[in-house]
Coordinates of N, CA and C in Angstrom, one line a residue:
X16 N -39.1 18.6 48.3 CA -39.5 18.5 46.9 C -38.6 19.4 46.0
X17 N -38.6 20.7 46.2 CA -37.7 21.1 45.8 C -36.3 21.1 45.7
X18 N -35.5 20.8 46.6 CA -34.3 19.8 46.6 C -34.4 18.9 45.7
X19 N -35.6 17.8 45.7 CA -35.5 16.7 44.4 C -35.4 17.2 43.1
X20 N -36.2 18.4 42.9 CA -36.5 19.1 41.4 C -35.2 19.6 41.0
X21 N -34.4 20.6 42.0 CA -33.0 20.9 41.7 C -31.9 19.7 41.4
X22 N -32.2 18.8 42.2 CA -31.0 17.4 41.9 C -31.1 17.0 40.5
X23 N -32.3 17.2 40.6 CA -32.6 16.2 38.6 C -32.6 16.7 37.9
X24 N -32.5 18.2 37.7 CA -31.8 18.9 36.6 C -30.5 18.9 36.6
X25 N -30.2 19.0 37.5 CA -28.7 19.0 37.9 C -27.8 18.1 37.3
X26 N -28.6 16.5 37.6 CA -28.1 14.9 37.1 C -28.1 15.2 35.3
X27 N -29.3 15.9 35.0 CA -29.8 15.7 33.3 C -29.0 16.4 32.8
X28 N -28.2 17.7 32.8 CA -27.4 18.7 33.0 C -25.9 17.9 32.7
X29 N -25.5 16.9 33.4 CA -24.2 16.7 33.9 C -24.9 14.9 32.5
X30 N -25.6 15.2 32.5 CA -25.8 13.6 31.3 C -25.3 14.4 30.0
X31 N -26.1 15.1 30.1 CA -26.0 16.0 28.4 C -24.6 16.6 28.2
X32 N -24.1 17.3 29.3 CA -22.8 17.3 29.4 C -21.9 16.4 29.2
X33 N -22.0 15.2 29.5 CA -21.1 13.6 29.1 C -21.5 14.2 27.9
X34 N -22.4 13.3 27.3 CA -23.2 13.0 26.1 C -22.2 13.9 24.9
X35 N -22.2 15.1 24.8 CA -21.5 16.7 24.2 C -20.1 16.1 24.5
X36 N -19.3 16.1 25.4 CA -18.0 15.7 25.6 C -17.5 13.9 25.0
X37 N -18.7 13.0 24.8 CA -18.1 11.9 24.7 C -18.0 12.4 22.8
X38 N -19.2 12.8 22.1 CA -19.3 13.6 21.0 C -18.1 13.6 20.3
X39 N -17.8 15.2 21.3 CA -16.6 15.5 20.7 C -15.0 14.6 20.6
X40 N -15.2 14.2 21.8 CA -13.9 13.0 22.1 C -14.0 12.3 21.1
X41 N -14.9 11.7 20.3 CA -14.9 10.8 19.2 C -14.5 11.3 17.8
X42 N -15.3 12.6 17.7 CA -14.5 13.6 16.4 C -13.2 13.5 16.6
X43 N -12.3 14.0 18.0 CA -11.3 14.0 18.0 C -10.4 13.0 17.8
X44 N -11.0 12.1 17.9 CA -10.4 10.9 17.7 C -10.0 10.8 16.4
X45 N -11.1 10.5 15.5 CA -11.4 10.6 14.0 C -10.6 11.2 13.5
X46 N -10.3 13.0 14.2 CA -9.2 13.7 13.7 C -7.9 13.0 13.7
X47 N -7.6 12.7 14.5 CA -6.4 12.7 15.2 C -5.9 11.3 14.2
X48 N -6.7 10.4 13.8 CA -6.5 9.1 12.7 C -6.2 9.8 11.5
X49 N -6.8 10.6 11.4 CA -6.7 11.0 9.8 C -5.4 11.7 9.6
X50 N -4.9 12.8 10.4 CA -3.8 13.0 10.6 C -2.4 12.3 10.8
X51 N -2.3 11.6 12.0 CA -1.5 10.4 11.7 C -1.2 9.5 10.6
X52 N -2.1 9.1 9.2 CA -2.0 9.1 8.4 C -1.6 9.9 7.3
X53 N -1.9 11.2 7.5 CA -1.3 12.0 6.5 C 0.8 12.4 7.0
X54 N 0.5 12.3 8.5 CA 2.0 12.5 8.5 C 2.3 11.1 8.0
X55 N 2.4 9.8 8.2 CA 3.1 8.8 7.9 C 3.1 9.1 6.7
X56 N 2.0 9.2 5.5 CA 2.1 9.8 4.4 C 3.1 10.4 3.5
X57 N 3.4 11.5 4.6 CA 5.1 12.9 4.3 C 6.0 12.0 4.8
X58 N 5.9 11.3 5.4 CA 7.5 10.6 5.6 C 7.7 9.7 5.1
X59 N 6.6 9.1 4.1 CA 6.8 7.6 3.4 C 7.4 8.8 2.0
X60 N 6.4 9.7 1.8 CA 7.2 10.4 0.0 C 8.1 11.1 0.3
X61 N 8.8 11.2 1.5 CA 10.4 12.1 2.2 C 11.2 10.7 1.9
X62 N 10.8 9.7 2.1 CA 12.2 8.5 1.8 C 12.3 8.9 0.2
X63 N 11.3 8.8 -0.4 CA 11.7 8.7 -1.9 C 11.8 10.0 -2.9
X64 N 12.4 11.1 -1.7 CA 12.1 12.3 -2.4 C 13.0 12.6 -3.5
X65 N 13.2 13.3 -4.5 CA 14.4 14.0 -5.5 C 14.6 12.2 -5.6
X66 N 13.7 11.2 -5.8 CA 14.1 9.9 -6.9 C 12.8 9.8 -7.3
X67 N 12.6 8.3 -8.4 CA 11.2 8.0 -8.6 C 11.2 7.6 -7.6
X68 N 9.5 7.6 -7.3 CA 8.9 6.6 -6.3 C 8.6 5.5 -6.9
X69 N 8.7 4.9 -7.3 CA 9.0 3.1 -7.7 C 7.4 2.5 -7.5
X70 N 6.4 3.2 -7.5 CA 5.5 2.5 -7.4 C 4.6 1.7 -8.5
X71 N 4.6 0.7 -7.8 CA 4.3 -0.1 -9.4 C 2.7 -0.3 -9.4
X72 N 2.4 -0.2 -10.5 CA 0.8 -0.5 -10.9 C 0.2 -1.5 -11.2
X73 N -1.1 -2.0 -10.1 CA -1.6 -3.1 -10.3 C -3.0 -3.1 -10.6
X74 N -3.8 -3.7 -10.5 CA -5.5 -3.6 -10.6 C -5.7 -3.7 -9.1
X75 N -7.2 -3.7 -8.0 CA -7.5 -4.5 -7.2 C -8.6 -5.2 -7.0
X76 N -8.9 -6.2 -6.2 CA -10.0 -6.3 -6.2 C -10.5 -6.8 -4.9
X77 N -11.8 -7.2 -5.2 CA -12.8 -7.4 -3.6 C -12.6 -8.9 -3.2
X78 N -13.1 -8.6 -1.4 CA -13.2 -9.8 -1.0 C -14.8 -10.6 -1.6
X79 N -14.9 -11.3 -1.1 CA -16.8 -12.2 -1.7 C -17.6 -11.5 -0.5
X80 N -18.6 -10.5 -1.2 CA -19.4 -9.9 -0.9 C -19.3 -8.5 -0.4
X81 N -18.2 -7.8 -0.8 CA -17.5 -6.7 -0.3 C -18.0 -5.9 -2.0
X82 N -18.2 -4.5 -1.4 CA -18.1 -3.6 -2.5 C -17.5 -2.1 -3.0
X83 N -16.4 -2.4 -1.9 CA -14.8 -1.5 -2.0 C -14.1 -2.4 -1.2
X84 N -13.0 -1.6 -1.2 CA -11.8 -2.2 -0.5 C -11.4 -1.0 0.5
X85 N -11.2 -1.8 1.4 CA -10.7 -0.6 2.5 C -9.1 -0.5 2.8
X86 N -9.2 0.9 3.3 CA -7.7 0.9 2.7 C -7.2 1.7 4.5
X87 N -6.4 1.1 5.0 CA -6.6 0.7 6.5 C -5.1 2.1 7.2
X88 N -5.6 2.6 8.4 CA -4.4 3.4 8.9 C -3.3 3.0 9.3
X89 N -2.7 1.1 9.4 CA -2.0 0.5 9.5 C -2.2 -0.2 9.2
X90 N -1.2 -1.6 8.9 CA -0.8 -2.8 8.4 C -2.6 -4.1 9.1
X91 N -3.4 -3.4 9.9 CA -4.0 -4.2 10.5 C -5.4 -4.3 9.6
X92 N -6.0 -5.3 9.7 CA -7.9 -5.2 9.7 C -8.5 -4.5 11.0
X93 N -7.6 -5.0 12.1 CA -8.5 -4.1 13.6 C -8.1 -2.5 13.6
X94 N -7.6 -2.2 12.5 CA -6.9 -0.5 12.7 C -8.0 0.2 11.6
X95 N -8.4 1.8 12.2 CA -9.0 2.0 11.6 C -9.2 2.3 9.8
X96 N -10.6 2.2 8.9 CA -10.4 2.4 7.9 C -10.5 3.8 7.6
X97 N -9.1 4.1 6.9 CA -8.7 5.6 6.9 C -9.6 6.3 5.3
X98 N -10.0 5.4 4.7 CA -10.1 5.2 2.8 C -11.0 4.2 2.2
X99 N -11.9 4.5 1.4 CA -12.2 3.0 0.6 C -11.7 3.3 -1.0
X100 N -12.0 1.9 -1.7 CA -11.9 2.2 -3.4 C -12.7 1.5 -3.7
X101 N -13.0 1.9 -4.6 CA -14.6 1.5 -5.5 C -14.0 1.3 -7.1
X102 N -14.4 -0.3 -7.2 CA -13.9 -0.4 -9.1 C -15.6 0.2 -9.6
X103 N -15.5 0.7 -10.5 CA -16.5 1.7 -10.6 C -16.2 1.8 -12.2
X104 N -15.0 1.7 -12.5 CA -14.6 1.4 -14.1 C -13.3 1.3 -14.2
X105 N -12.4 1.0 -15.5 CA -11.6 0.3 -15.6 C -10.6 1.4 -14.9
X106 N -10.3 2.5 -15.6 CA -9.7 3.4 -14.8 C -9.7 3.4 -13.4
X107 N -10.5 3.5 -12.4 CA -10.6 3.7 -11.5 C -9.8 2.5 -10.5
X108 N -10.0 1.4 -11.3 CA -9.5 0.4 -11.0 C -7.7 0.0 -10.6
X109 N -6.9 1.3 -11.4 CA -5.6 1.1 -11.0 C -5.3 1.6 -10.0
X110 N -4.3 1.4 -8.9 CA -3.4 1.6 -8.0 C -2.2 1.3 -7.3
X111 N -1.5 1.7 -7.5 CA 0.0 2.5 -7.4 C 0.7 2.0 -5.8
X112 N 1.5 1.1 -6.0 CA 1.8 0.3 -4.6 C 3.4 0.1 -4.4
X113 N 3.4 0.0 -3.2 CA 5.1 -0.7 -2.2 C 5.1 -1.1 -1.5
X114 N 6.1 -2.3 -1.3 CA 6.3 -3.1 -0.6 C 6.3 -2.1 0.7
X115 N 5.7 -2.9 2.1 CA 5.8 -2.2 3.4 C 6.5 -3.4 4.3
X116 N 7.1 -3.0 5.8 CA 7.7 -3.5 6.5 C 6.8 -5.2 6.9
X117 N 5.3 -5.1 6.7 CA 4.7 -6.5 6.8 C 4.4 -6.8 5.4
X118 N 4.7 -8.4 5.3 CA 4.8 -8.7 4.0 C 3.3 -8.9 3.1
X119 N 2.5 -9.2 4.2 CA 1.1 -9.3 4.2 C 0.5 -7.5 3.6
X120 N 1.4 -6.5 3.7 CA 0.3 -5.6 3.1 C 1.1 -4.7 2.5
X121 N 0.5 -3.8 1.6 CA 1.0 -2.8 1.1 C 0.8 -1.3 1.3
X122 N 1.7 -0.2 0.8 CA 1.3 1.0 1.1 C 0.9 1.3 -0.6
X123 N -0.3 2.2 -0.1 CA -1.0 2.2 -1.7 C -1.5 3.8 -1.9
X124 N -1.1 4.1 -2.9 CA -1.8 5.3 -3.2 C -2.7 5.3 -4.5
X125 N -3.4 6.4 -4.3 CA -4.2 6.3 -5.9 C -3.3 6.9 -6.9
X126 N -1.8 7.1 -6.9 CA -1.3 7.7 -8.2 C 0.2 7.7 -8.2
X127 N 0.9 7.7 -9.4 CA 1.9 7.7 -9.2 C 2.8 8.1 -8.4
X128 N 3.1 9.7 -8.1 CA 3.6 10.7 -7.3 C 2.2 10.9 -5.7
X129 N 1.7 10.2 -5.4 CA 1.1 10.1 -4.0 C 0.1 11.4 -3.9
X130 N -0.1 11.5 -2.8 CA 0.2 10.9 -1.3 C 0.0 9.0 -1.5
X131 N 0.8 8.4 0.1 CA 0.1 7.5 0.3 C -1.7 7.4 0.9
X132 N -1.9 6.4 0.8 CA -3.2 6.8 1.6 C -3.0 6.1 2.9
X133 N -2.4 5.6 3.2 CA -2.9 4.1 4.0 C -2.1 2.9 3.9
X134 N -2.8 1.8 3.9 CA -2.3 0.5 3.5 C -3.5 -1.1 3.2
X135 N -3.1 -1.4 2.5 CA -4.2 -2.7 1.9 C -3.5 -4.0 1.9
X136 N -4.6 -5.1 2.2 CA -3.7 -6.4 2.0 C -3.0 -6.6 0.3
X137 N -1.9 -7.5 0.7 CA -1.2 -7.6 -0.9 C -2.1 -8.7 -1.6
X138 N -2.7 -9.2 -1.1 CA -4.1 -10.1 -1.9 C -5.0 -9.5 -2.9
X139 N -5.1 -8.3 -2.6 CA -6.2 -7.2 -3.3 C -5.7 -6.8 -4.2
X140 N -4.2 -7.0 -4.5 CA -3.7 -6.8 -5.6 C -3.5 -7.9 -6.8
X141 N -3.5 -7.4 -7.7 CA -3.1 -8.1 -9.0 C -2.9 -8.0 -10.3
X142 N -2.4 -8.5 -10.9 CA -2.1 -8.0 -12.8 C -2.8 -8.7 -13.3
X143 N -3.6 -8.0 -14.2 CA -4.5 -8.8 -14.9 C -4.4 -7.9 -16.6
X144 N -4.5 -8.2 -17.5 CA -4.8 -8.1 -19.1 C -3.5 -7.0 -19.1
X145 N -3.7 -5.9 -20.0 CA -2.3 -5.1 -20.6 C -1.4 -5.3 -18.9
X146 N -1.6 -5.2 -18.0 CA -0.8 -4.5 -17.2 C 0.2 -6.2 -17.0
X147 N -0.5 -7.4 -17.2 CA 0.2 -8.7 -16.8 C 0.9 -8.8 -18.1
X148 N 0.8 -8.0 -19.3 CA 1.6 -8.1 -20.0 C 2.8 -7.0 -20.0
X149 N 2.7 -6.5 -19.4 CA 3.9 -5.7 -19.0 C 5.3 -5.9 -18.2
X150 N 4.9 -7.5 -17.7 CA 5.7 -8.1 -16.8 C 6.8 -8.7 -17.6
X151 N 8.3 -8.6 -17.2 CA 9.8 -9.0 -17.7 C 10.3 -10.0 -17.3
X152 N 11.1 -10.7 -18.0 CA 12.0 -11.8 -17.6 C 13.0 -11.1 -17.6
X153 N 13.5 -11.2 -15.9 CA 14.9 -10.4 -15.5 C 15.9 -11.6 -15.6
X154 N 17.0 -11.2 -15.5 CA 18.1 -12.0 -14.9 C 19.6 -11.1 -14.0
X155 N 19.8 -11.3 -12.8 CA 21.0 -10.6 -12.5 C 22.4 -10.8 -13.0
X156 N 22.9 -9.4 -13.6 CA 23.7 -9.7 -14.2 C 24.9 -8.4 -13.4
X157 N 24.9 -8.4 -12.2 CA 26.3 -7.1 -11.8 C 27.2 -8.3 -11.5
X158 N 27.9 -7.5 -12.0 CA 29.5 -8.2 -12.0 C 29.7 -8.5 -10.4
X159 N 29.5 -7.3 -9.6 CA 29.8 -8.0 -7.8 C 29.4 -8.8 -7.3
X160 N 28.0 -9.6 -8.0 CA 28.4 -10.8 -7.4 C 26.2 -11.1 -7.0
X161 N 26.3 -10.0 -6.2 CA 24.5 -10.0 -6.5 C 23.8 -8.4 -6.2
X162 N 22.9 -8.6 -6.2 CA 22.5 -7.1 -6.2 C 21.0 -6.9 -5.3
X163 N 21.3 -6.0 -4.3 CA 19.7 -5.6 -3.4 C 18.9 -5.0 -4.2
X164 N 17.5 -5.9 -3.1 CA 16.3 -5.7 -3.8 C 16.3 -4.5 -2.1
X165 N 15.6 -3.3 -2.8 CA 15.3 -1.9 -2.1 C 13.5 -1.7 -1.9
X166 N 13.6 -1.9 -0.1 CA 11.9 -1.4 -0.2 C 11.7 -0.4 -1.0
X167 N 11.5 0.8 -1.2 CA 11.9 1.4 -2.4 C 12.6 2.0 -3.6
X168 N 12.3 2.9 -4.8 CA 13.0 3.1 -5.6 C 14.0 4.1 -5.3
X169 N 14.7 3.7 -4.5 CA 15.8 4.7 -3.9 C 16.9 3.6 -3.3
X170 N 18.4 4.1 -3.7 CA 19.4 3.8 -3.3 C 19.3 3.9 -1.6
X171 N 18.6 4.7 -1.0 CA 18.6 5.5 0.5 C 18.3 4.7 1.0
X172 N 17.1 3.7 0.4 CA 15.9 2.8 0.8 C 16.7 1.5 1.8
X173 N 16.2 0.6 2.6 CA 16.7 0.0 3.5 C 16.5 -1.5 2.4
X174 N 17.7 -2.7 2.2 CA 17.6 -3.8 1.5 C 16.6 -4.6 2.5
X175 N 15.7 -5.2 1.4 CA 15.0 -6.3 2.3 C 15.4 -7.8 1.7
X176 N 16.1 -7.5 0.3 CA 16.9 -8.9 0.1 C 18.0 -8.9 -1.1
X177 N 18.4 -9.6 -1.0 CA 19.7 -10.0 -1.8 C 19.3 -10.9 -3.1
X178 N 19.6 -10.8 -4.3 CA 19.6 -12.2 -5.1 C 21.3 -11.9 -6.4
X179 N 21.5 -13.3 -6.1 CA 22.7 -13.6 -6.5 C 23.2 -13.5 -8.3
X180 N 24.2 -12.9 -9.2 CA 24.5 -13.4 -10.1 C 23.7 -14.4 -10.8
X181 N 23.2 -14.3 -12.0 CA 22.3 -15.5 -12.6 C 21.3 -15.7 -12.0
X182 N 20.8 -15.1 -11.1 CA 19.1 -15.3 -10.2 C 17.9 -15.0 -11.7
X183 N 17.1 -15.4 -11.8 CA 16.1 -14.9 -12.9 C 14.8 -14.8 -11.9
X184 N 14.2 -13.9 -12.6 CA 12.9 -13.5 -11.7 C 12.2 -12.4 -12.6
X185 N 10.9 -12.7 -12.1 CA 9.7 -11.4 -12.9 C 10.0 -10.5 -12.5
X186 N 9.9 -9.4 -13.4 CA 9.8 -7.8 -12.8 C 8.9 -7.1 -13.5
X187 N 9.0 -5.8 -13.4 CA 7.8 -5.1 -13.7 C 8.3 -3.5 -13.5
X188 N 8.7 -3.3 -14.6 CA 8.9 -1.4 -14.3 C 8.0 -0.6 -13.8
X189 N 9.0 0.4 -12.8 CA 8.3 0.5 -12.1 C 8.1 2.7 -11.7
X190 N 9.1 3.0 -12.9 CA 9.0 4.3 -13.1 C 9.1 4.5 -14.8
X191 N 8.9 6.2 -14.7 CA 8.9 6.4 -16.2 C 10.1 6.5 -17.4
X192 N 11.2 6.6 -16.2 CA 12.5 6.7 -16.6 C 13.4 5.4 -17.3
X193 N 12.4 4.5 -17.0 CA 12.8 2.8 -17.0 C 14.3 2.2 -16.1
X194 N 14.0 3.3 -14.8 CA 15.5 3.5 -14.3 C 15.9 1.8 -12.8
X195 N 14.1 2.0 -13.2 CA 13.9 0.8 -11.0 C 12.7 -0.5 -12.2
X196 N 13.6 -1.6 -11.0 CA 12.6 -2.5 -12.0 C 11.9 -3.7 -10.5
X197 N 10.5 -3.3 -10.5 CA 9.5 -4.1 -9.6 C 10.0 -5.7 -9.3
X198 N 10.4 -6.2 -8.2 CA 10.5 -7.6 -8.3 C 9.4 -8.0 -7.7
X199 N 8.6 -9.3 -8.4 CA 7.8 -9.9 -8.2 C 8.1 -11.5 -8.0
X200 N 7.4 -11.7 -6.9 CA 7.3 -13.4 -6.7 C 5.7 -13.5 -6.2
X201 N 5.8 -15.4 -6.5 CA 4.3 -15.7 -7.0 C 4.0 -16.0 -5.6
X202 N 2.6 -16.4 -5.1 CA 2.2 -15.9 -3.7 C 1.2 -16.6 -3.7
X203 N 0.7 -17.4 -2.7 CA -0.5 -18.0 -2.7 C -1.5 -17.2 -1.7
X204 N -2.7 -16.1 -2.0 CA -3.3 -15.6 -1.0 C -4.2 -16.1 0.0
X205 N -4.7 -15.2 0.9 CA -5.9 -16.1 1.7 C -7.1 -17.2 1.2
X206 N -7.4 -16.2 -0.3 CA -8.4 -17.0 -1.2 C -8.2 -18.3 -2.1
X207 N -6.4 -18.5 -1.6 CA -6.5 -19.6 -2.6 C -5.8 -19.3 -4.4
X208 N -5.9 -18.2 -4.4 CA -5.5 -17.8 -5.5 C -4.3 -17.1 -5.9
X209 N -3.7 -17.1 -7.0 CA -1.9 -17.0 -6.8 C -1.7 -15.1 -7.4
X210 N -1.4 -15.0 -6.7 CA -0.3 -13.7 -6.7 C 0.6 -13.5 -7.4
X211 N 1.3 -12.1 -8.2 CA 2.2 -11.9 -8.3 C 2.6 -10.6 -7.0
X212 N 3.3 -11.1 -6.0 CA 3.5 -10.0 -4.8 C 4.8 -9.2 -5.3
X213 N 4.8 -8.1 -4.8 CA 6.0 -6.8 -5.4 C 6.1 -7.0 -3.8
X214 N 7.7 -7.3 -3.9 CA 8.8 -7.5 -3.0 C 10.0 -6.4 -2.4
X215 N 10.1 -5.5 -4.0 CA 11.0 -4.7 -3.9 C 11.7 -3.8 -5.1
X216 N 12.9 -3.5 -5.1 CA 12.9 -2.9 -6.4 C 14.8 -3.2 -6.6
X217 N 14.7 -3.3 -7.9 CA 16.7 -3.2 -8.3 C 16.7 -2.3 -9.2
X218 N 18.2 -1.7 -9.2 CA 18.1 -0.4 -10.5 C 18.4 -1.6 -12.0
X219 N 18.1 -0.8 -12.8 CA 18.2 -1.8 -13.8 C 19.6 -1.8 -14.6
X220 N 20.7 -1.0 -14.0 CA 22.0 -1.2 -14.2 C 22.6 -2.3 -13.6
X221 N 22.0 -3.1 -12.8 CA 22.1 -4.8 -12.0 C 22.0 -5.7 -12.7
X222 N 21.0 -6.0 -13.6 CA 20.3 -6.8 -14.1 C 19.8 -6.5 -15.9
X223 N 19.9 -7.9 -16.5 CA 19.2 -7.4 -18.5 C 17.7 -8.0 -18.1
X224 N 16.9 -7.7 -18.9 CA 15.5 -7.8 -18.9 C 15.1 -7.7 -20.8
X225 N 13.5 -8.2 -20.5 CA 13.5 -8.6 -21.9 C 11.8 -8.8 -21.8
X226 N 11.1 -8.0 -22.4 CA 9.4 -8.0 -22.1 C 8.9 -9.0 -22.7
X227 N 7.5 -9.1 -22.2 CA 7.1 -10.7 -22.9 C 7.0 -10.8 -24.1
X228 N 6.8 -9.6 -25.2 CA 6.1 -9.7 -26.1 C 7.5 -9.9 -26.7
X229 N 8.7 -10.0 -26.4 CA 10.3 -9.7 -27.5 C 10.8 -11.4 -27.5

């Protein structure tokens, strides 16, 4: 009997023990996500450093019956949620975005100069009242012939496309210097409803432009 009594403390002992270590294993985890995001963070504002960061400002909004937006540790929905946003008022409501390597999402921060946070689908984004009036009729005009569109506002930045002499397209400045100009094309999202998606950025020594109100 006493053999039995020693065993089963023993077993309860070695449960609570799991129990404490599975605990902690999960904090650590938690840690360990939050971190990985703050480094990808330093190396997304290290591509754009000593230039603007080119991030252009949009509104966002919710899915149908959602009451933030989550703002994800990678490009996925199955990846954990690092962040939410809450429109909570009109201010609160802007955020500060770039094109990322999936075309489906973006890297978003809540402010000009960063950090990033994360990443959001490009659906959640959009222009709406002063800010959709902010949008330009570009046209490329460099003499060589055409001119790259840069995942970021930096020469450094890797091209994700080309558009040719005489191309016309929406843009949207996208620093304070009026130095990088947002290219946007129209996008039809999951919901059905159209998009203006930011693709990339041109210096605006490429291209003349001309705001809607001129």
């Amino acid at each position: 009997m006493k053999n039995l009594l020693s065993f089963a403390v023993m077993m309860i002992a070695l449960l609570l023990t799991g129990c404490g270590q599975s605990v902690h294993e999960e904090q650590a985890a938690e840690e360990t996500a939050v971190d990985e995001v703050a480094m990808k963070s330093e190396t997304m504002d290290q591509a754009v450093e000593g230039e603007e960061a080119g991030r252009c400002v949009f509104f966002f909004s919710y899915k149908d019956g959602e009451k933030q937006l989550n703002v994800y540790q990678e490009p996925s929905t199955s990846s954990p949620v690092v962040n939410t946003l809450k429109n909570e008022s009109v201010d609160d409501a802007y955020i500060y975005i770039t094109p990322c390597d999936n075309k489906d999402w973006y890297h978003v921060s809540k402010s000009a100069k960063g950090p990033y946070i994360g990443y959001m689908q490009f659906d959640r984004a959009f222009l709406d009242g002063e800010l959709a009036e902010n949008i330009c009729e570009c046209t490329v005009t460099d003499p060589d012939g055409t001119v790259n569109v840069r995942q970021y506002a930096t020469t450094k930045s890797k091209v994700v496309k080309t558009l040719p002499k005489g191309h016309h397209f929406i843009g949207l400045l996208a620093d304070d210097n009026n130095q990088w100009m947002g290219v946007l094309e129209e996008r039809i999202g999951e919901d059905k409803s159209e998009h203006y998606q930011l693709i990339g950025f041109v210096h605006v020594s490429k291209i003349t432009y001309s705001d809607n109100g001129e």
